[in-house]
mmCIF file of C-alpha atoms in Angstrom:
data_model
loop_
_atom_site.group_PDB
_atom_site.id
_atom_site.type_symbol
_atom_site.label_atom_id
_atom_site.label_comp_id
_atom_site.label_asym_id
_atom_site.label_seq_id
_atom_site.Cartn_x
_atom_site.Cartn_y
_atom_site.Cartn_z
ATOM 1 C CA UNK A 64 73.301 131.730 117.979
ATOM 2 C CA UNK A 65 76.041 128.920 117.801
ATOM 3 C CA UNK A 66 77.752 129.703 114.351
ATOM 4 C CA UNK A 67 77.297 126.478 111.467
ATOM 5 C CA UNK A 68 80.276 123.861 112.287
ATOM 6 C CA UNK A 69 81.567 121.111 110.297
ATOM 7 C CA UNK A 70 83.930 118.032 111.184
ATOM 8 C CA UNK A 71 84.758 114.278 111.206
ATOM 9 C CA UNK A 72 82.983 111.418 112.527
ATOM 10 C CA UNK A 73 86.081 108.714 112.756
ATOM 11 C CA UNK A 74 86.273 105.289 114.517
ATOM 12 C CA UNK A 75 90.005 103.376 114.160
ATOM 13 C CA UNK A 76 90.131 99.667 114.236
ATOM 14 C CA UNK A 77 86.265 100.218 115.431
ATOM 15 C CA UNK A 78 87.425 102.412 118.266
ATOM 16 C CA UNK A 79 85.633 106.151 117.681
ATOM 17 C CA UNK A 80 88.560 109.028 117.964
ATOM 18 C CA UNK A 81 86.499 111.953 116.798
ATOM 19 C CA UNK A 82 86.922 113.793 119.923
ATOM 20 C CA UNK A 83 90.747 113.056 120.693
ATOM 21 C CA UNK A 84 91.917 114.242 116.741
ATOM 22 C CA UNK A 85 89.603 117.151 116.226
ATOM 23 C CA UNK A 86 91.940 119.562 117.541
ATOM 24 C CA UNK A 87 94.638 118.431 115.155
ATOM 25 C CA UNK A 88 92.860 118.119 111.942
ATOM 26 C CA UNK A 89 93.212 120.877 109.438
ATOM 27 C CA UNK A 90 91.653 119.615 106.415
ATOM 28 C CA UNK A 91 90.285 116.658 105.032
ATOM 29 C CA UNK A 92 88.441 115.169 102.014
ATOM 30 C CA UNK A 93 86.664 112.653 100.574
ATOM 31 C CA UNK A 94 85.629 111.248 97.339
ATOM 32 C CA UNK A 95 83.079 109.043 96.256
ATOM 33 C CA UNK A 96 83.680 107.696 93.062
ATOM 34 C CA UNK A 97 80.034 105.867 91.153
ATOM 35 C CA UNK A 98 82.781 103.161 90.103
ATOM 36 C CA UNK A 99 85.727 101.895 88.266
ATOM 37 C CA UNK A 100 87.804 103.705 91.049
ATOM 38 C CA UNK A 101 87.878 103.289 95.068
ATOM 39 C CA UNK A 102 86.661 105.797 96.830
ATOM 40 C CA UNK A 103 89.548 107.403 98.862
ATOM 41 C CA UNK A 104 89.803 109.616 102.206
ATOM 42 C CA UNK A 105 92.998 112.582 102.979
ATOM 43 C CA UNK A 106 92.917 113.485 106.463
ATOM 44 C CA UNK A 107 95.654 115.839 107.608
ATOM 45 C CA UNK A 108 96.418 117.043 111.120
ATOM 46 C CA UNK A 109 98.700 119.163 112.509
ATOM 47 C CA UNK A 110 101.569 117.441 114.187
ATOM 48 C CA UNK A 111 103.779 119.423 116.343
ATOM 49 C CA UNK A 112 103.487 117.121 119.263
ATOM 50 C CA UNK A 113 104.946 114.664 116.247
ATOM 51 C CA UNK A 114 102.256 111.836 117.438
ATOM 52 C CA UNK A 115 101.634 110.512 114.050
ATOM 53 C CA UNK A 116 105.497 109.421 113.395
ATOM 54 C CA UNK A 117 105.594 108.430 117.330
ATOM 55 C CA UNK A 118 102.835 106.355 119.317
ATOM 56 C CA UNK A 119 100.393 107.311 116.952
ATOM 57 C CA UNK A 120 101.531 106.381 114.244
ATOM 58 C CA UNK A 121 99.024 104.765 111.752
ATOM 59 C CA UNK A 122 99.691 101.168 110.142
ATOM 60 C CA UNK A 123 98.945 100.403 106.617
ATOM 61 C CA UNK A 124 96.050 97.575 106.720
ATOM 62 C CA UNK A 125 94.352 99.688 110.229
ATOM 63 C CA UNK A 126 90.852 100.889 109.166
ATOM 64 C CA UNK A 127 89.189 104.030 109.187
ATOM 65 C CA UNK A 128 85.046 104.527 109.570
ATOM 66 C CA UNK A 129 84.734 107.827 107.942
ATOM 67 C CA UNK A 130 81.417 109.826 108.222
ATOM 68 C CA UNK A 131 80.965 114.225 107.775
ATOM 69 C CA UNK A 132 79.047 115.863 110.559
ATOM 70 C CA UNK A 133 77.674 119.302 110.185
ATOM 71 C CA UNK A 134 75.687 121.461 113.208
ATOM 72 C CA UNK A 135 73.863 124.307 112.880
ATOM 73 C CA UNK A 136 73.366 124.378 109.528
ATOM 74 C CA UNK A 137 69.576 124.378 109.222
ATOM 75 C CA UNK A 138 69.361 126.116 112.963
ATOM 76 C CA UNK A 139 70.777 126.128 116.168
ATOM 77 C CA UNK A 140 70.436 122.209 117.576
ATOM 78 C CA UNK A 141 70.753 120.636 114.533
ATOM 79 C CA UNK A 142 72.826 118.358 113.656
ATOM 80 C CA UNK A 143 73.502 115.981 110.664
ATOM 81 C CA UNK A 144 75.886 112.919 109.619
ATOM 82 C CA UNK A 145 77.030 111.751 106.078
ATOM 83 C CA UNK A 146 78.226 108.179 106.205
ATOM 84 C CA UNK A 147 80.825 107.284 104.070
ATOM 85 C CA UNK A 148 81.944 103.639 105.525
ATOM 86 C CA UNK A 149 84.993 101.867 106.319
ATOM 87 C CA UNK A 150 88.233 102.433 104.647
ATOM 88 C CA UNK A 151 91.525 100.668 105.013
ATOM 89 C CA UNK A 152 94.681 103.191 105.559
ATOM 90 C CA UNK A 153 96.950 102.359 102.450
ATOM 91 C CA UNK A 154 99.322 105.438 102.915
ATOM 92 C CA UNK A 155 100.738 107.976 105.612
ATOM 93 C CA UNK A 156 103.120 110.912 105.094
ATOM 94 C CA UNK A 157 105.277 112.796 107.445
ATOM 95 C CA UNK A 158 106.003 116.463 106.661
ATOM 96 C CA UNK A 159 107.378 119.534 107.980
ATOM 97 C CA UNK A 160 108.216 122.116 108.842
ATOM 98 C CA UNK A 161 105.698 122.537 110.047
ATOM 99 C CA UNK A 162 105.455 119.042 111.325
ATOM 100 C CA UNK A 163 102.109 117.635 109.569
ATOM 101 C CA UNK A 164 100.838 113.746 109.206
ATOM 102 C CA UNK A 165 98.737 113.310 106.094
ATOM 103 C CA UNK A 166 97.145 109.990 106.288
ATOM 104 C CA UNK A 167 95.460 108.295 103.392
ATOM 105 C CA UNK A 168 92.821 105.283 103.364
ATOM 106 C CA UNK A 169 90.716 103.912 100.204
ATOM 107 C CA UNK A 170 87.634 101.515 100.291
ATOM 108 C CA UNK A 171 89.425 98.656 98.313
ATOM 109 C CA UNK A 172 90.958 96.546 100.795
ATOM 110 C CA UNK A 173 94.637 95.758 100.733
ATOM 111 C CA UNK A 174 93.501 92.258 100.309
ATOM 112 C CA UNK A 175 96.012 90.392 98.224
ATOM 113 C CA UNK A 176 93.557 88.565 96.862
ATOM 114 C CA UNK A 177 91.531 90.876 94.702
ATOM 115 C CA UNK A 178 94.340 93.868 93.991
ATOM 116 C CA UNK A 179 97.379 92.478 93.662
ATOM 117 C CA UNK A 180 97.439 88.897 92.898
ATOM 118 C CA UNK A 181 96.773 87.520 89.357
ATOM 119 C CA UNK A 182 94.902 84.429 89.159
ATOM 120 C CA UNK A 183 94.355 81.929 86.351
ATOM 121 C CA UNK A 184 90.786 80.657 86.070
ATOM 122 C CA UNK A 185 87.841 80.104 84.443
ATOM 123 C CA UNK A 186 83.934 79.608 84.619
ATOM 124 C CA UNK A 187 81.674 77.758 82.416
ATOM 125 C CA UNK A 188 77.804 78.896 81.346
ATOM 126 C CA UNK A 189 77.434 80.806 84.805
ATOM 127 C CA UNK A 190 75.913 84.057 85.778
ATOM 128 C CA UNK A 191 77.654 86.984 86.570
ATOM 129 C CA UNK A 192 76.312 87.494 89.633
ATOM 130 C CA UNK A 193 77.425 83.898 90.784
ATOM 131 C CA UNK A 194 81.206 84.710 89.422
ATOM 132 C CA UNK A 195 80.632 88.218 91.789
ATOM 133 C CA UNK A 196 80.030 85.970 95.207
ATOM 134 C CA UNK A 197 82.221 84.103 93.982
ATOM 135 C CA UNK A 198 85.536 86.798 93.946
ATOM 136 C CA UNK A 199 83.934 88.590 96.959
ATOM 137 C CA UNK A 200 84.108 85.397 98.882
ATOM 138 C CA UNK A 201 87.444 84.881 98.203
ATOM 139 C CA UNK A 202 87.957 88.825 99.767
ATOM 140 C CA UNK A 203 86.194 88.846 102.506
ATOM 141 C CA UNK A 204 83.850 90.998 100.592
ATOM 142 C CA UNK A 205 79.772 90.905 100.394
ATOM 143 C CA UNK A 206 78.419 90.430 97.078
ATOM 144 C CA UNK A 207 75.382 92.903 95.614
ATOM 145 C CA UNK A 208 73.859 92.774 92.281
ATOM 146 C CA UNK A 209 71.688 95.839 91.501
ATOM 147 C CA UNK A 210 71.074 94.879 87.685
ATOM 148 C CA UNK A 211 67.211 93.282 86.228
ATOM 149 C CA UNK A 212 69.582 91.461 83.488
ATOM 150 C CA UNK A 213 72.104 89.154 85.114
ATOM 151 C CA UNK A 214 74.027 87.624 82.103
ATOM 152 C CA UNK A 215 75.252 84.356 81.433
ATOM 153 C CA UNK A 216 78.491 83.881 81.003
ATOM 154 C CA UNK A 217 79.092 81.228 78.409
ATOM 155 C CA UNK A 218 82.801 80.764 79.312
ATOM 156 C CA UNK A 219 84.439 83.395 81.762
ATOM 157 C CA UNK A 220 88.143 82.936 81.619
ATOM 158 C CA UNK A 221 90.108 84.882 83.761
ATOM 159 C CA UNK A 222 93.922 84.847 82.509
ATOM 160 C CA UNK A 223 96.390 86.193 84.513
ATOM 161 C CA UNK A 224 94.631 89.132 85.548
ATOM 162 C CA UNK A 225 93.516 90.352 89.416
ATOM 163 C CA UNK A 226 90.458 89.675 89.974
ATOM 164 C CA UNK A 227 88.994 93.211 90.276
ATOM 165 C CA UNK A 228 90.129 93.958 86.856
ATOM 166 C CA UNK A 229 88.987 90.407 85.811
ATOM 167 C CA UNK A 230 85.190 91.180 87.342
ATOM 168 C CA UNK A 231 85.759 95.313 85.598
ATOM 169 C CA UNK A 232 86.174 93.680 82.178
ATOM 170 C CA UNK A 233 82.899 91.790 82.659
ATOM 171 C CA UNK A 234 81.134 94.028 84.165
ATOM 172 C CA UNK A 235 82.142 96.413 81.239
ATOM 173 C CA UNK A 236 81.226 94.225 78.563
ATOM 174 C CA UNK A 237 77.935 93.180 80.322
ATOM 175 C CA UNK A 238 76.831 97.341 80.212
ATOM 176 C CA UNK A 239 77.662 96.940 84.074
ATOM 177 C CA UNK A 240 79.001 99.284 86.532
ATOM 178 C CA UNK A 241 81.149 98.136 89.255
ATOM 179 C CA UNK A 242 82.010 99.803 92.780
ATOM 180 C CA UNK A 243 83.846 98.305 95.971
ATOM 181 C CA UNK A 244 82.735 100.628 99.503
ATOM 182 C CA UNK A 245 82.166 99.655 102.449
ATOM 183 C CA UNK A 246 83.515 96.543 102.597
ATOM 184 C CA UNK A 247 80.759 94.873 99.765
ATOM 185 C CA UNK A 248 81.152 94.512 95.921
ATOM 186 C CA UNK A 249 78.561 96.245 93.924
ATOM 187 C CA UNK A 250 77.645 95.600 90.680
ATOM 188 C CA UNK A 251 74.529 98.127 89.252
ATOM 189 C CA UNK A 252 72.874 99.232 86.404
ATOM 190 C CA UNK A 253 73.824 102.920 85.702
ATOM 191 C CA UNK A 254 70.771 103.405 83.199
ATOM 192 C CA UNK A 255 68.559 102.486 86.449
ATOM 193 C CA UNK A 256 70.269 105.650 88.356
ATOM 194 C CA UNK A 257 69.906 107.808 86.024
ATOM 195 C CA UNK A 258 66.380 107.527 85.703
ATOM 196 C CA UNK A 259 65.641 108.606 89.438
ATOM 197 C CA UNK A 260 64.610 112.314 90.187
ATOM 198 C CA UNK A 261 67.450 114.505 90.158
ATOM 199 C CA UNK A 262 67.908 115.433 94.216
ATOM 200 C CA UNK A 263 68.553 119.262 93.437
ATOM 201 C CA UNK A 264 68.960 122.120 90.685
ATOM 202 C CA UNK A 265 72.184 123.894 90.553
ATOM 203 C CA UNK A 266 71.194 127.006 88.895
ATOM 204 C CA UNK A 267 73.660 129.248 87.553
ATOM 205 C CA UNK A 268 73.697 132.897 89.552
ATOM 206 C CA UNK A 269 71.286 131.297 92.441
ATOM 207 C CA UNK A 270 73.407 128.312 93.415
ATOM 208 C CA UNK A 271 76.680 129.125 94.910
ATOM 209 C CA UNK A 272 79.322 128.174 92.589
ATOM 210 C CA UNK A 273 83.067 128.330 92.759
ATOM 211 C CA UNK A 274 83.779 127.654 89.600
ATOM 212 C CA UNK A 275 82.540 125.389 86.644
ATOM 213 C CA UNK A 276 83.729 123.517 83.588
ATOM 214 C CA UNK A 277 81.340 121.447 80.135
ATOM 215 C CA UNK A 278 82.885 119.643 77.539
ATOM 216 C CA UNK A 279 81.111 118.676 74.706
ATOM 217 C CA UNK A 280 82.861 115.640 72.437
ATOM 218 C CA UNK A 281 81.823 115.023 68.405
ATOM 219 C CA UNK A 282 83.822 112.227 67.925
ATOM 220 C CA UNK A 283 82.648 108.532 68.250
ATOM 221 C CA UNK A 284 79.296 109.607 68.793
ATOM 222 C CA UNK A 285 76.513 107.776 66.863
ATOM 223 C CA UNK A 286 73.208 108.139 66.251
ATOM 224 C CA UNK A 287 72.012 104.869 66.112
ATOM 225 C CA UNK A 288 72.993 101.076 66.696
ATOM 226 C CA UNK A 289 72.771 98.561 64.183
ATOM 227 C CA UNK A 290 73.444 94.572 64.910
ATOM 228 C CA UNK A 291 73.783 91.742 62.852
ATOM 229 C CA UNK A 292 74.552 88.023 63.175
ATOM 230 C CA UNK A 293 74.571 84.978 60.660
ATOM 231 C CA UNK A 294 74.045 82.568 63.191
ATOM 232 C CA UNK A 295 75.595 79.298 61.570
ATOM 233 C CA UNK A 296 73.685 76.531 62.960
ATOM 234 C CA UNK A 297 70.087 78.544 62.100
ATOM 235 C CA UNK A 298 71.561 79.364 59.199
ATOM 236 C CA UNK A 299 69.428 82.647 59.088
ATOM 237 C CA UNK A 300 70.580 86.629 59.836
ATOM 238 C CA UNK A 301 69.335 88.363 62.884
ATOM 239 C CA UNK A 302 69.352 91.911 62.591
ATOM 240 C CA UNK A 303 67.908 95.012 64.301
ATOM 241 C CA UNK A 304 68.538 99.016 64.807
ATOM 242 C CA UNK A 305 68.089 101.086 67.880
ATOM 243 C CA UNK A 306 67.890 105.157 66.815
ATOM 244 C CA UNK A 307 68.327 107.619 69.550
ATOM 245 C CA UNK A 308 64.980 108.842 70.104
ATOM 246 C CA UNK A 309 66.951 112.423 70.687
ATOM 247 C CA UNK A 310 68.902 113.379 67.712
ATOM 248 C CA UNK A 311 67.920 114.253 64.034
ATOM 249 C CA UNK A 312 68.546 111.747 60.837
ATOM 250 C CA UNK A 313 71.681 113.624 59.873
ATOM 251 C CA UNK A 314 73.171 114.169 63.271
ATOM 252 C CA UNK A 315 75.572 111.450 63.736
ATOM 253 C CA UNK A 316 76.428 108.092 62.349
ATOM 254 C CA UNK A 317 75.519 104.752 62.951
ATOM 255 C CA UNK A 318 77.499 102.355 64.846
ATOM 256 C CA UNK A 319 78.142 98.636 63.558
ATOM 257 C CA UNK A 320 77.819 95.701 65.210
ATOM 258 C CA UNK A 321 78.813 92.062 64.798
ATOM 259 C CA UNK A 322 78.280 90.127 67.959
ATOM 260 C CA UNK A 323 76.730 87.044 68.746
ATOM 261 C CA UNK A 324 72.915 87.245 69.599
ATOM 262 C CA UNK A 325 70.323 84.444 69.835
ATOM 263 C CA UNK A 326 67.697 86.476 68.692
ATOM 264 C CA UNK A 327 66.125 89.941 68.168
ATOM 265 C CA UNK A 328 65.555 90.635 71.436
ATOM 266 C CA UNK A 329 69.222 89.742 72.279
ATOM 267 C CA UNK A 330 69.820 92.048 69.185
ATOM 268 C CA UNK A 331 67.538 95.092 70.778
ATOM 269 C CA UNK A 332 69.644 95.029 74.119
ATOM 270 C CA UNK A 333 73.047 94.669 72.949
ATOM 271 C CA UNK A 334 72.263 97.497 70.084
ATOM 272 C CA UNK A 335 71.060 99.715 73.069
ATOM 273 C CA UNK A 336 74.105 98.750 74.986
ATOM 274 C CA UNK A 337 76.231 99.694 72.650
ATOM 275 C CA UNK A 338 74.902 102.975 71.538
ATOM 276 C CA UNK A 339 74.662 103.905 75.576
ATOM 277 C CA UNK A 340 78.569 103.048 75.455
ATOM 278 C CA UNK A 341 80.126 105.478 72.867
ATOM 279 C CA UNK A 342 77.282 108.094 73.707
ATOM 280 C CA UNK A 343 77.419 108.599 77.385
ATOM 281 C CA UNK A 344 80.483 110.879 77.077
ATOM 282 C CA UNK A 345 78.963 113.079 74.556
ATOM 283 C CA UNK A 346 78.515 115.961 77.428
ATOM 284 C CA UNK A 347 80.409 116.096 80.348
ATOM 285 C CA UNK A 348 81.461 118.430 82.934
ATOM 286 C CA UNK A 349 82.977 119.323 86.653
ATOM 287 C CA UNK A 350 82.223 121.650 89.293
ATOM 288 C CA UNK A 351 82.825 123.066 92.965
ATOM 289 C CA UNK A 352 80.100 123.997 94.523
ATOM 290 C CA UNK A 353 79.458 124.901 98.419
ATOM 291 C CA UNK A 354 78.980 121.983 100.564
ATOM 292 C CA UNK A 355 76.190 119.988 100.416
ATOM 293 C CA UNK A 356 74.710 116.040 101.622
ATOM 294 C CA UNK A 357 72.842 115.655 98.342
ATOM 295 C CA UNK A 358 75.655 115.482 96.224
ATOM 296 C CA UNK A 359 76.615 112.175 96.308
ATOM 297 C CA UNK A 360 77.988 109.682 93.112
ATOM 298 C CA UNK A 361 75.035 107.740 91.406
ATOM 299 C CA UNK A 362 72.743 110.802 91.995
ATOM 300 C CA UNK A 363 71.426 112.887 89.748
ATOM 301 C CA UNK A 364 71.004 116.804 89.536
ATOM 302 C CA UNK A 365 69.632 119.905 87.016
ATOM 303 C CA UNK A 366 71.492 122.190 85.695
ATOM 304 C CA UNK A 367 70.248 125.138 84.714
ATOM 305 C CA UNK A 368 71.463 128.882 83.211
ATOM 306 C CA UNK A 369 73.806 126.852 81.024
ATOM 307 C CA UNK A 370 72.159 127.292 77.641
ATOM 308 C CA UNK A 371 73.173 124.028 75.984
ATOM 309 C CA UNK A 372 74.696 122.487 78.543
ATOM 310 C CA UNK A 373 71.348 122.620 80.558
ATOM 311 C CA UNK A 374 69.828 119.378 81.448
ATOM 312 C CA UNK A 375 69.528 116.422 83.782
ATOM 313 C CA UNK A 376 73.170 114.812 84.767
ATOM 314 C CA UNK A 377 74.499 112.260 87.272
ATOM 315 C CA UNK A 378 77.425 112.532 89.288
ATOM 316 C CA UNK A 379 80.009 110.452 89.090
ATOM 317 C CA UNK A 380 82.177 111.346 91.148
ATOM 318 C CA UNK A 381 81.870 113.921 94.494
ATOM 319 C CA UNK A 382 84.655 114.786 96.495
ATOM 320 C CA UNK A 383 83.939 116.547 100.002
ATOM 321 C CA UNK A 384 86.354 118.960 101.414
ATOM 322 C CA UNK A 385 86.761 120.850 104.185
ATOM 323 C CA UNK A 386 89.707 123.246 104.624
ATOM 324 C CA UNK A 387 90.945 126.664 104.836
ATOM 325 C CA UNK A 388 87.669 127.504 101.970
ATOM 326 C CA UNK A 389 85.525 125.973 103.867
ATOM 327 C CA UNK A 390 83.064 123.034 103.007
ATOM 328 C CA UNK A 391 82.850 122.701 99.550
ATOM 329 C CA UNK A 392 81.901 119.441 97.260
ATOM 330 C CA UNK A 393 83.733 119.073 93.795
ATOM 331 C CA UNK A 394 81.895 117.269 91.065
ATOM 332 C CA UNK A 395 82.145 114.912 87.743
ATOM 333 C CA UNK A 396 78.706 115.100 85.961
ATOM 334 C CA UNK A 397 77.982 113.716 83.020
ATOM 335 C CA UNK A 398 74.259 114.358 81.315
ATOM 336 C CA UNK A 399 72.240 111.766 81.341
ATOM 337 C CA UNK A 400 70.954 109.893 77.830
ATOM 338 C CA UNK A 401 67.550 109.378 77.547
ATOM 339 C CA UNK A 402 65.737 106.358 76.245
ATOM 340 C CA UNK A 403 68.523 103.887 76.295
#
């Protein structure tokens, strides 16, 4: 019986290496962030042949198609990939002795025009997803809205900011996540994700856990939402509370408000917006756990044998290794809210 392997799947400029590095690589992993954050991929391969500071040597810009392949694992003949896309190498580093090559790549291109350059610029009553194709034309990039509410942007100005921090801000203040992979821009609707069935239970004394960590945070949380507007040309108040359907009347505070709606149910969803924002970091945690395809950012999982920590989370970030421990997958949860 052919014992369970694990190893890289990697094309270069589109060209597939996988068989000519696999000798040299010792380690490696990945991370797959849910957003606000490129996901990023550490490679490094022994180098005594000193390859990667001679003909091989990587250039910054070259791109990487990165993808884990396990055999055995469910038998002997099986086999099974985990995609993780392309990746554009943004650092390499030469060490020794030993001599080792560490190369680094992240799924944000180097693309001067949406990391580094600030731009001055502005957009009048438009939708964000139309302000998204926009900046993702300009990069190169495909454009992807996930969200049911696609807000209008009265005036959008962007002032001397890049434009992925330009398109964060909006996204932020819309209740939006944003992610770059693969070469597309992604804008989603984390509330959406989190309502999916979790794809596994990590149970505490079953599951095979390296180690663990919860953090539970009292301050800014509220209990409920409240808005209110005086809008001046109706000359009348609009006004409405969202309560989370989960806590007791004297377990928190209530947030205030004062943005400009159009009416209630403008009121309802920023309320609920809000409340989602301060309260989603209530209950948070990390842990390493062996190796495993499910775990992936924007899914959810149970956790159970916790006592109060026990519940449904997503992951927001997953980072895959594979090294002298083995294969292993680290993770950021954070427990899900409910309702809202």
């Amino acid at each position: 019986m052919l014992a369970r392997r694990i190893g890289l799947n990697v094309s270069y400029n589109g060209k597939n290496i996988s068989k000519d590095i696999a000798k040299y690589i010792t380690s490696f992993s990945i991370s797959d962030a849910m957003g606000g954050e490129a996901d990023k991929v550490d490679i490094t391969l022994e180098d005594r042949e000193e390859l990667w500071m001679g003909d091989w040597f990587p250039t910054r810009g070259d791109t990487l198609e990165v993808g884990i392949v396990k055999q055995g694992w469910a038998g002997p003949g099986d086999s099974a990939e985990l995609p993780f896309g392309k990746f554009e190498i943004d650092q390499i580093k030469n060490a020794g002795p030993p001599n080792t090559a560490q190369i680094g790549a992240v799924s944000i291109p180097n693309n001067a025009a949406i990391r580094s350059v600030t731009k001055t610029r502005s957009w009048e009553k438009t939708k964000l997803s139309v302000i998204e194709s926009d900046i993702a034309a300009g990069a190169g990039l495909e454009a992807y809205f996930e969200a049911e509410d696609d807000p209008v942007m009265e005036r959008a100005e962007q002032s001397g900011q890049t434009d992925m921090d330009f398109l964060m801000k909006l996204c932020k203040d819309a209740g939006l996540a944003l992610k770059v992979t693969d070469e597309k821009i992604v804008i989603f609707d984390e509330e959406k994700y989190e309502k999916e069935e979790a794809v596994l239970t990590i149970t505490r004394g079953k599951s095979a856990v390296v180690s663990y960590d919860f953090t539970s945070t009292i301050r800014n949380i509220y209990k409920a939402c409240h808005v209110k507007y005086k809008h001046g040309k109706k000359a009348s108040v609009i006004e409405y509370t969202y309560t989370d359907p989960n806590r007791a009347d004297d377990e928190g505070i209530t947030l205030e408000v004062n943005e400009k709606v159009e009416n209630l149910a403008e009121a309802e969803k920023l309320a609920k917006k809000k409340l989602r924002e301060k309260n989603k970091e209530e209950i948070k945690g990390s842990m390493t756990v062996l190796g495993d395809f499910l775990l992936l950012a924007s899914n959810t999982i149970n956790i159970s044998g916790w006592h109060v920590y026990d519940g449904k989370y997503i992951i927001e970030k997953a980072t895959h290794s594979v090294g002298s421990g083995g294969y292993t997958v680290s993770i950021d949860i954070r427990r899900c809210l409910n309702g809202y």
